[in-house]
Coordinates of C-alpha atoms and ligand atoms in Angstrom, one line a residue:
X28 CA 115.2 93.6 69.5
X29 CA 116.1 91.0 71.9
X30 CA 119.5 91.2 74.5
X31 CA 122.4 88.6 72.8
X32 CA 125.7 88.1 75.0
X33 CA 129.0 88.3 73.0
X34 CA 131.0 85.6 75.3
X35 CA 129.9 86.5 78.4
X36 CA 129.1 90.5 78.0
X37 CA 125.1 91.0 77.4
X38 CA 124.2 93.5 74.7
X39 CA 121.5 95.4 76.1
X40 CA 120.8 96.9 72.4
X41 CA 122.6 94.8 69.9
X42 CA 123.0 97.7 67.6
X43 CA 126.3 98.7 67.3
X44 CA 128.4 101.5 65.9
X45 CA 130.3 99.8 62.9
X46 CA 134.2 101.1 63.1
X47 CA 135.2 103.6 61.2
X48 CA 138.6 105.1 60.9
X49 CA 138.8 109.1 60.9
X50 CA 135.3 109.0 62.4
X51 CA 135.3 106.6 65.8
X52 CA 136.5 108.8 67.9
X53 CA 136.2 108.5 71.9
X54 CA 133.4 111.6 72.3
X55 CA 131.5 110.2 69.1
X56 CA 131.7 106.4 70.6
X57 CA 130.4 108.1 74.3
X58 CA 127.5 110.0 72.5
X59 CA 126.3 107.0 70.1
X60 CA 126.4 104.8 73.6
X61 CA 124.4 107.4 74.9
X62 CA 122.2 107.3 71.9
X63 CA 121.5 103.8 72.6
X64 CA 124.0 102.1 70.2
X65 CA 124.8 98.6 72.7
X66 CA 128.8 99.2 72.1
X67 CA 131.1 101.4 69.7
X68 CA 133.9 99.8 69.0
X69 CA 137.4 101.8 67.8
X70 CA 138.9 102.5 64.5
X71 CA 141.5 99.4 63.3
X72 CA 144.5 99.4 65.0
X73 CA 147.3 97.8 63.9
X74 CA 148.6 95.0 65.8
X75 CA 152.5 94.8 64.8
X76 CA 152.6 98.7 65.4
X77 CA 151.5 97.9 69.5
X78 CA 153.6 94.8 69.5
X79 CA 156.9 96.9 68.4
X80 CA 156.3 100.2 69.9
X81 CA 154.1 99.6 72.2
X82 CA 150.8 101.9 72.9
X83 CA 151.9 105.1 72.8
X84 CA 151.8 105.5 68.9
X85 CA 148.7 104.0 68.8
X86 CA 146.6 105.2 71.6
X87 CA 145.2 108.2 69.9
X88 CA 143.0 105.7 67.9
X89 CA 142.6 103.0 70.6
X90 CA 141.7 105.5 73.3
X91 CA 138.9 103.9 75.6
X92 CA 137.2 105.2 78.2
X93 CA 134.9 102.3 80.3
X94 CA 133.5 104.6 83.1
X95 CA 132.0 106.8 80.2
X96 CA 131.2 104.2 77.4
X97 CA 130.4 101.1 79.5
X98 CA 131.4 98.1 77.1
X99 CA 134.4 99.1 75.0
X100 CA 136.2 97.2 72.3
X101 CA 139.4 97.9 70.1
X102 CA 139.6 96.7 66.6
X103 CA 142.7 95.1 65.3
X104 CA 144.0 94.8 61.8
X105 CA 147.5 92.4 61.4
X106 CA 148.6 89.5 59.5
X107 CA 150.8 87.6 62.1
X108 CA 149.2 85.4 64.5
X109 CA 151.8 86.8 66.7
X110 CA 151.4 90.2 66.7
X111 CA 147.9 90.0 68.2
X112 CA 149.0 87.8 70.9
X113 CA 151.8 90.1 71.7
X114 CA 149.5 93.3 71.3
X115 CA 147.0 91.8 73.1
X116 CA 149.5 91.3 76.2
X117 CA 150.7 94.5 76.0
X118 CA 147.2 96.2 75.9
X119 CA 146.4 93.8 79.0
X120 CA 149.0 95.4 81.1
X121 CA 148.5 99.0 80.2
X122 CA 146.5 101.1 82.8
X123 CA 142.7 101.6 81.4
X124 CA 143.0 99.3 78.6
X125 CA 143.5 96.2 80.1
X126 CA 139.8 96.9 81.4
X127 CA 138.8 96.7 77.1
X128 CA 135.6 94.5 77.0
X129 CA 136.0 93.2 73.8
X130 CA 139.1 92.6 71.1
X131 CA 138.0 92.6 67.5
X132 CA 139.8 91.5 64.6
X133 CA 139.4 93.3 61.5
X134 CA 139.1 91.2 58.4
X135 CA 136.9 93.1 55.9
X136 CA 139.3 96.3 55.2
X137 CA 139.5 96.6 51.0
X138 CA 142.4 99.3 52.0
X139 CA 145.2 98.2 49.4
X140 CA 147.5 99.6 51.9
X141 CA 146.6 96.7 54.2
X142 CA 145.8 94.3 51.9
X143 CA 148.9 94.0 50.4
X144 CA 150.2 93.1 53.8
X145 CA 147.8 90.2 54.0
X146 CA 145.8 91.8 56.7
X147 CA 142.4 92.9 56.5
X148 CA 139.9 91.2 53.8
X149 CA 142.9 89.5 52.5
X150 CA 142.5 87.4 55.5
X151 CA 139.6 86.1 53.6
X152 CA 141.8 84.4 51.0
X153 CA 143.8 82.7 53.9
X154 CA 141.3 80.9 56.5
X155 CA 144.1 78.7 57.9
X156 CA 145.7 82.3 59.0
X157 CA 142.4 83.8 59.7
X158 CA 141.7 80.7 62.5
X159 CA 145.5 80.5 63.8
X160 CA 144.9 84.8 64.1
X161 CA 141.9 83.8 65.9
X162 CA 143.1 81.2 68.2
X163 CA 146.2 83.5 69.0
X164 CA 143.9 86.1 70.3
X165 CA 141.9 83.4 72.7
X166 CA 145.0 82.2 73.3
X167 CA 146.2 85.7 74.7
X168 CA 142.9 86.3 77.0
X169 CA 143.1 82.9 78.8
X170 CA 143.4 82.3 82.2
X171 CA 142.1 85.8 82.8
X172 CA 139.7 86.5 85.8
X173 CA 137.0 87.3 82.7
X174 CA 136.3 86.7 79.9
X175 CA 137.3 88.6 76.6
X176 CA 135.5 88.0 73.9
X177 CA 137.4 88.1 70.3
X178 CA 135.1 89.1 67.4
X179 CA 135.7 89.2 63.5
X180 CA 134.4 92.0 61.6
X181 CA 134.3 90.7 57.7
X182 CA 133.3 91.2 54.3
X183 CA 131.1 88.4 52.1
X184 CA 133.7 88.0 50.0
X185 CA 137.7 88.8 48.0
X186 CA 136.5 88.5 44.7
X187 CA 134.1 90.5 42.7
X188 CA 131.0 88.7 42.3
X189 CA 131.9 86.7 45.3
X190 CA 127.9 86.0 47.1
X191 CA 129.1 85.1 50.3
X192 CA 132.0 83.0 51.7
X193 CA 130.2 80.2 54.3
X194 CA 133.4 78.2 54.3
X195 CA 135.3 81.5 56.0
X196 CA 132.4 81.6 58.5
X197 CA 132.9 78.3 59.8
X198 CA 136.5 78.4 60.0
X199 CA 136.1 81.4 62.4
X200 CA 133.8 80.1 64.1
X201 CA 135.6 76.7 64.5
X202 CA 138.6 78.7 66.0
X203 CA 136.7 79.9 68.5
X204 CA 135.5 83.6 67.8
X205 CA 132.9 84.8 69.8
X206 CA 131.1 86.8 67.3
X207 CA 130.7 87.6 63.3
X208 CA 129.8 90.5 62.2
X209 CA 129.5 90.8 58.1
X210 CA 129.5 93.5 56.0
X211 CA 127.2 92.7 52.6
X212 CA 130.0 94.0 50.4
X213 CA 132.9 92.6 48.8
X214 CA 136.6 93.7 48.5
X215 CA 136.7 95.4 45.1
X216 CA 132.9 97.1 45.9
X217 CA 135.1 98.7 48.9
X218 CA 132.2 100.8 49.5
X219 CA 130.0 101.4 46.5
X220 CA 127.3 99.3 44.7
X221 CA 124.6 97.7 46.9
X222 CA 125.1 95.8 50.2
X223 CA 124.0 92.2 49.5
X224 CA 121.6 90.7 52.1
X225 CA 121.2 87.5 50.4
X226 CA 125.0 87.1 50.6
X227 CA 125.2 87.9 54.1
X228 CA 122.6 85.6 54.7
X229 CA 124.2 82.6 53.2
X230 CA 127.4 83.4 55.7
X231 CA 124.6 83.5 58.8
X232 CA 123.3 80.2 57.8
X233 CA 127.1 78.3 57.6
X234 CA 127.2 79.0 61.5
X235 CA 123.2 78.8 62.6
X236 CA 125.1 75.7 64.4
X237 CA 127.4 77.3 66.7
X238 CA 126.4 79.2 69.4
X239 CA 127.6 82.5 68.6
X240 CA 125.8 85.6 67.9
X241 CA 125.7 87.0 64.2
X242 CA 125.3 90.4 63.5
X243 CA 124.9 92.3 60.1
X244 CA 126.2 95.3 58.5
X245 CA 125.3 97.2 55.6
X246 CA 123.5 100.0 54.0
X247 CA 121.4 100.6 57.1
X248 CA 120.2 104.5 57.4
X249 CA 116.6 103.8 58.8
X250 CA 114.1 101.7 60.8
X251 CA 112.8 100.2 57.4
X252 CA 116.3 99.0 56.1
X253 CA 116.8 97.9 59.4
X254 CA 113.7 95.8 59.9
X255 CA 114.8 94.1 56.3
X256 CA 118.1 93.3 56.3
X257 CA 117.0 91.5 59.8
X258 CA 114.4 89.7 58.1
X259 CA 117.2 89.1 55.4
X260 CA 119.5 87.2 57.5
X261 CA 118.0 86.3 60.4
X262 CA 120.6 88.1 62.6
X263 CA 121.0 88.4 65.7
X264 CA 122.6 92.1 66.1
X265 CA 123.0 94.8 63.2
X266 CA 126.2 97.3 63.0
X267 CA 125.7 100.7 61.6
X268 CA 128.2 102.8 59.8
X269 CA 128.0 105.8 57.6
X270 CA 124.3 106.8 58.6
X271 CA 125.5 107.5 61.9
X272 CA 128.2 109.6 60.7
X273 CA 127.0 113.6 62.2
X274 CA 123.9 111.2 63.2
X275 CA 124.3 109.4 66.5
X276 CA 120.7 110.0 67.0
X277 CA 120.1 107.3 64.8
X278 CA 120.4 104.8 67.4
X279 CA 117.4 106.1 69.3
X280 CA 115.4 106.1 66.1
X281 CA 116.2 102.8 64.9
X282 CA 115.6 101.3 68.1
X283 CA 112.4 102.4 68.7
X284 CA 111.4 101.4 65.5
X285 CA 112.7 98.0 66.0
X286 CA 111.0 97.9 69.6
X287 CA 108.0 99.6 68.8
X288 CA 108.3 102.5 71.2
X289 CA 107.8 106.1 70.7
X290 CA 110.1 107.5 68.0
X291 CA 112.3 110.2 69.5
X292 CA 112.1 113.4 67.2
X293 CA 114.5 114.1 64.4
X294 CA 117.2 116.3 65.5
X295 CA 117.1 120.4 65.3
X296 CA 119.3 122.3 64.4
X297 CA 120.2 123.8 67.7
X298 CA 120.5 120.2 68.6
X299 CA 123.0 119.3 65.8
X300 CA 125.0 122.5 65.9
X301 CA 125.6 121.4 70.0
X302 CA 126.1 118.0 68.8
X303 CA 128.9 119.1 66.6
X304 CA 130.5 121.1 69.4
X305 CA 130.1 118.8 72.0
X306 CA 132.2 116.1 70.1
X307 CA 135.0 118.4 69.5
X308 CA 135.1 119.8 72.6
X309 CA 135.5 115.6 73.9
X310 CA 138.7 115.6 70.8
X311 CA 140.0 118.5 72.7
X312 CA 140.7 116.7 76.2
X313 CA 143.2 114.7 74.2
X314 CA 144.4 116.2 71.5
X315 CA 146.4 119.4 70.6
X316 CA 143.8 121.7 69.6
X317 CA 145.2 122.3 65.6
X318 CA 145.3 118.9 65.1
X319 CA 141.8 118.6 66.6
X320 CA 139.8 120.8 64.5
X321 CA 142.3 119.3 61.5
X322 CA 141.2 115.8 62.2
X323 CA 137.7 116.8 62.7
X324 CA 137.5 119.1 59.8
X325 CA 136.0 116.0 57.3
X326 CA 133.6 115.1 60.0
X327 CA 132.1 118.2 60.8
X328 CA 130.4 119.0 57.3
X329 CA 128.1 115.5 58.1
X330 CA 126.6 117.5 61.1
X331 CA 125.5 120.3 58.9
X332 CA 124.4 118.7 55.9
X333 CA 121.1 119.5 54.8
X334 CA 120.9 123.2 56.7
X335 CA 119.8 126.1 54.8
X336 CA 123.3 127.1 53.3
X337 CA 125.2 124.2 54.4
X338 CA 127.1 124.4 51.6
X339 CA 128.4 128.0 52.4
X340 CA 128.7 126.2 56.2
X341 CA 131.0 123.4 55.2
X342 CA 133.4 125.7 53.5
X343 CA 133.7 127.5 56.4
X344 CA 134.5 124.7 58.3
X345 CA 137.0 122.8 56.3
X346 CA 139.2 125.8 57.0
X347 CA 138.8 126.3 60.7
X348 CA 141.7 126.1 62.3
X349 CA 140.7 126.9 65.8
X350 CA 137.8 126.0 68.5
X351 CA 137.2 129.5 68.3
X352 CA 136.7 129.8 65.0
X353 CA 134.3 126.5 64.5
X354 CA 132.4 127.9 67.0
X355 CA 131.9 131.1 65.1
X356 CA 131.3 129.7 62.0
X357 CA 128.2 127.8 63.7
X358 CA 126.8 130.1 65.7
X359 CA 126.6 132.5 62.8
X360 CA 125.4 129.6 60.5
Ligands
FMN406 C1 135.4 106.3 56.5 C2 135.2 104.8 56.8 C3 136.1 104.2 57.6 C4 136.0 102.8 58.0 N1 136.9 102.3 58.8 C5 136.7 101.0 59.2 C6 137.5 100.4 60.2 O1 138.4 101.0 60.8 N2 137.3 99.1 60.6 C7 136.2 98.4 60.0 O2 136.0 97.2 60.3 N3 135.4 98.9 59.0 C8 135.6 100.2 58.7 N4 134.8 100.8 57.8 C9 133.6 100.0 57.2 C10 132.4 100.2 58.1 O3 132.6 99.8 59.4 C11 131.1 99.5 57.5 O4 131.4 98.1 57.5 C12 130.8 100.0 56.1 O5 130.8 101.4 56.0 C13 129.4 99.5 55.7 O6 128.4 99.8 56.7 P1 127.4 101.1 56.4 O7 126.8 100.9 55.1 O8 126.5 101.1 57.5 O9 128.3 102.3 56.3 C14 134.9 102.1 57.4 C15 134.0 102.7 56.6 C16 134.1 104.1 56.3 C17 133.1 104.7 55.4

């Protein structure tokens, strides 16, 4: 796959961890770089919460780390133009942070817990507020010494039966975003039913025009439903979500089928057991350890699936309650 520069930051490997809450945490983010994925961006964040209380509350799920990860970005998810200006500010004058590569704005979240508030895909229903949210972002990452790009992560559509939403495109891309990516569901499929290339595809084509890079998301578990939802759209990048979940080492697989170099050997299961440790040994330089192996508890089952008695396994380690203990449970797995 060819380089593409978000803004000015070049994307060595323009396949990139899609966010996901609960599971983007700052070791997995580190490991999937390491994989090969070109940038991991955090879980959503929500905009109003850093512009009234500041980072603190949030910083849990908008830790970065740029010495470890290289390019970094933090999603957010709001409805006021406002409230991303001002969070943007305040993340620009907090200590590591203010180094974040790239801001994205989340507009694809079918949560009805942010939809109601007009934020995430119900930004898709309001384009006018979608560009001024847009344009409030730029506004808040002028006249710095670089350049920040601001990205969009959306959906093709609000309505069920919606096959893509070109008009949305363009009015992001008119407001100045740097980047699209699109997700190939709609609202109500939240995350079931099939991922609909030819609707993502209509949304690339609306901004072929503008010089932006477009990137994909969807359904992708494996070189061959990588290779076709790039023949699909004709995009320039492709995000991957819930195959990489327990799987970082999808990156190095899906790249070297994509580049046509050796393909790196499935994981073992010494490797996935280490894997498993390793990332919550990086949650434990941050967080309490109890609420560390809580948190990690619904992840931990995805890096045993499929071992001989996995099932036994993942009981085992939904009730861990100590580093200790899930490292017990594995070695005797
Ligand atoms: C558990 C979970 C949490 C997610 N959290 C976010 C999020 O915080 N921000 C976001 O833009 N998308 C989020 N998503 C959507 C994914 O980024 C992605 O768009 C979706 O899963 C489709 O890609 P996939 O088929 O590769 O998983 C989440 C998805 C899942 C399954």
């Amino acid at each position: 796959m060819k380089s593409v520069k978000i803004g000015d930051i070049k994307i060595k490997n323009p396949i990139v961890l899609s966010p996901m809450a609960g599971i983007s945490s700052l070791p997995f983010r580190i490991i999937c770089n390491e994989m090969g994925a070109g940038y991991s961006p955090t879980e959503l964040v929500s905009a109003r919460s850093i512009r009234y209380n500041g980072v603190d509350k949030s910083l849990r799920y908008m830790r970065i780390s740029p010495e470890e990860e290289g390019i970094t970005a933090i999603q957010l998810f709001g409805t006021e133009p406002e409230d991303f200006e001002a969070a943007i500010s305040t993340i620009l004058e907090t200590p590591v942070l203010k180094e974040v590569s790239i801001i994205d704005i989340n507009m694809g979240c079918p949560v009805p817990k942010v939809v109601k508030t007009g934020a995430g895909s119900a930004l898709m229903q309001d384009p006018k507020r979608a560009s001024d949210i847009v344009k409030a972002c730029k506004k808040a990452v002028s006249g710095l010494s670089r350049n920040i790009p601001i990205t969009v992560k959306t959906r093709t559509g609000y309505n069920e039966g919606d096959k893509g939403n070109p008009d949305f495109a363009k009015a992001l891309a008119d407001a100045g975003c740097d980047m699209i990516c699109v997700h190939g569901r709609t609202r109500p499929q939240m995350y079931h039913g099939e991922s609909s290339n030819e609707a993502i595809a209509v949304m690339r084509d609306a901004v072929r025009g503008y010089d932006i890079p477009f990137f994909a998301n969807g359904d992708i578990c494996d070189v061959r439903s990588a290779k076709k939802i790039i023949e699909d759209t004709g995009c320039d990048g492709i995000m991957i979500g819930r195959a990489a979940r327990g799987n970082p080492w999808i990156f190095a697989r899906v790249l070297a089928g994509l580049n046509g170099t050796e393909m790196p050997d499935l994981p073992g299961v010494k490797d996935r057991k280490d894997m498993l440790v390793r990332e919550l040994e990086g949650r434990l330089k941050y967080l309490p350890e109890d609420v560390a192996v809580r948190e990690f508890r619904s992840v931990m089952p995805y890096y045993v699936k499929g071992l001989p008695g996995s099932a036994r396994i993942k009981v085992k380690l939904v009730n861990a309650v100590s580093f200790d203990e899930v490292k017990e449970i594995i070695e005797l797995a």
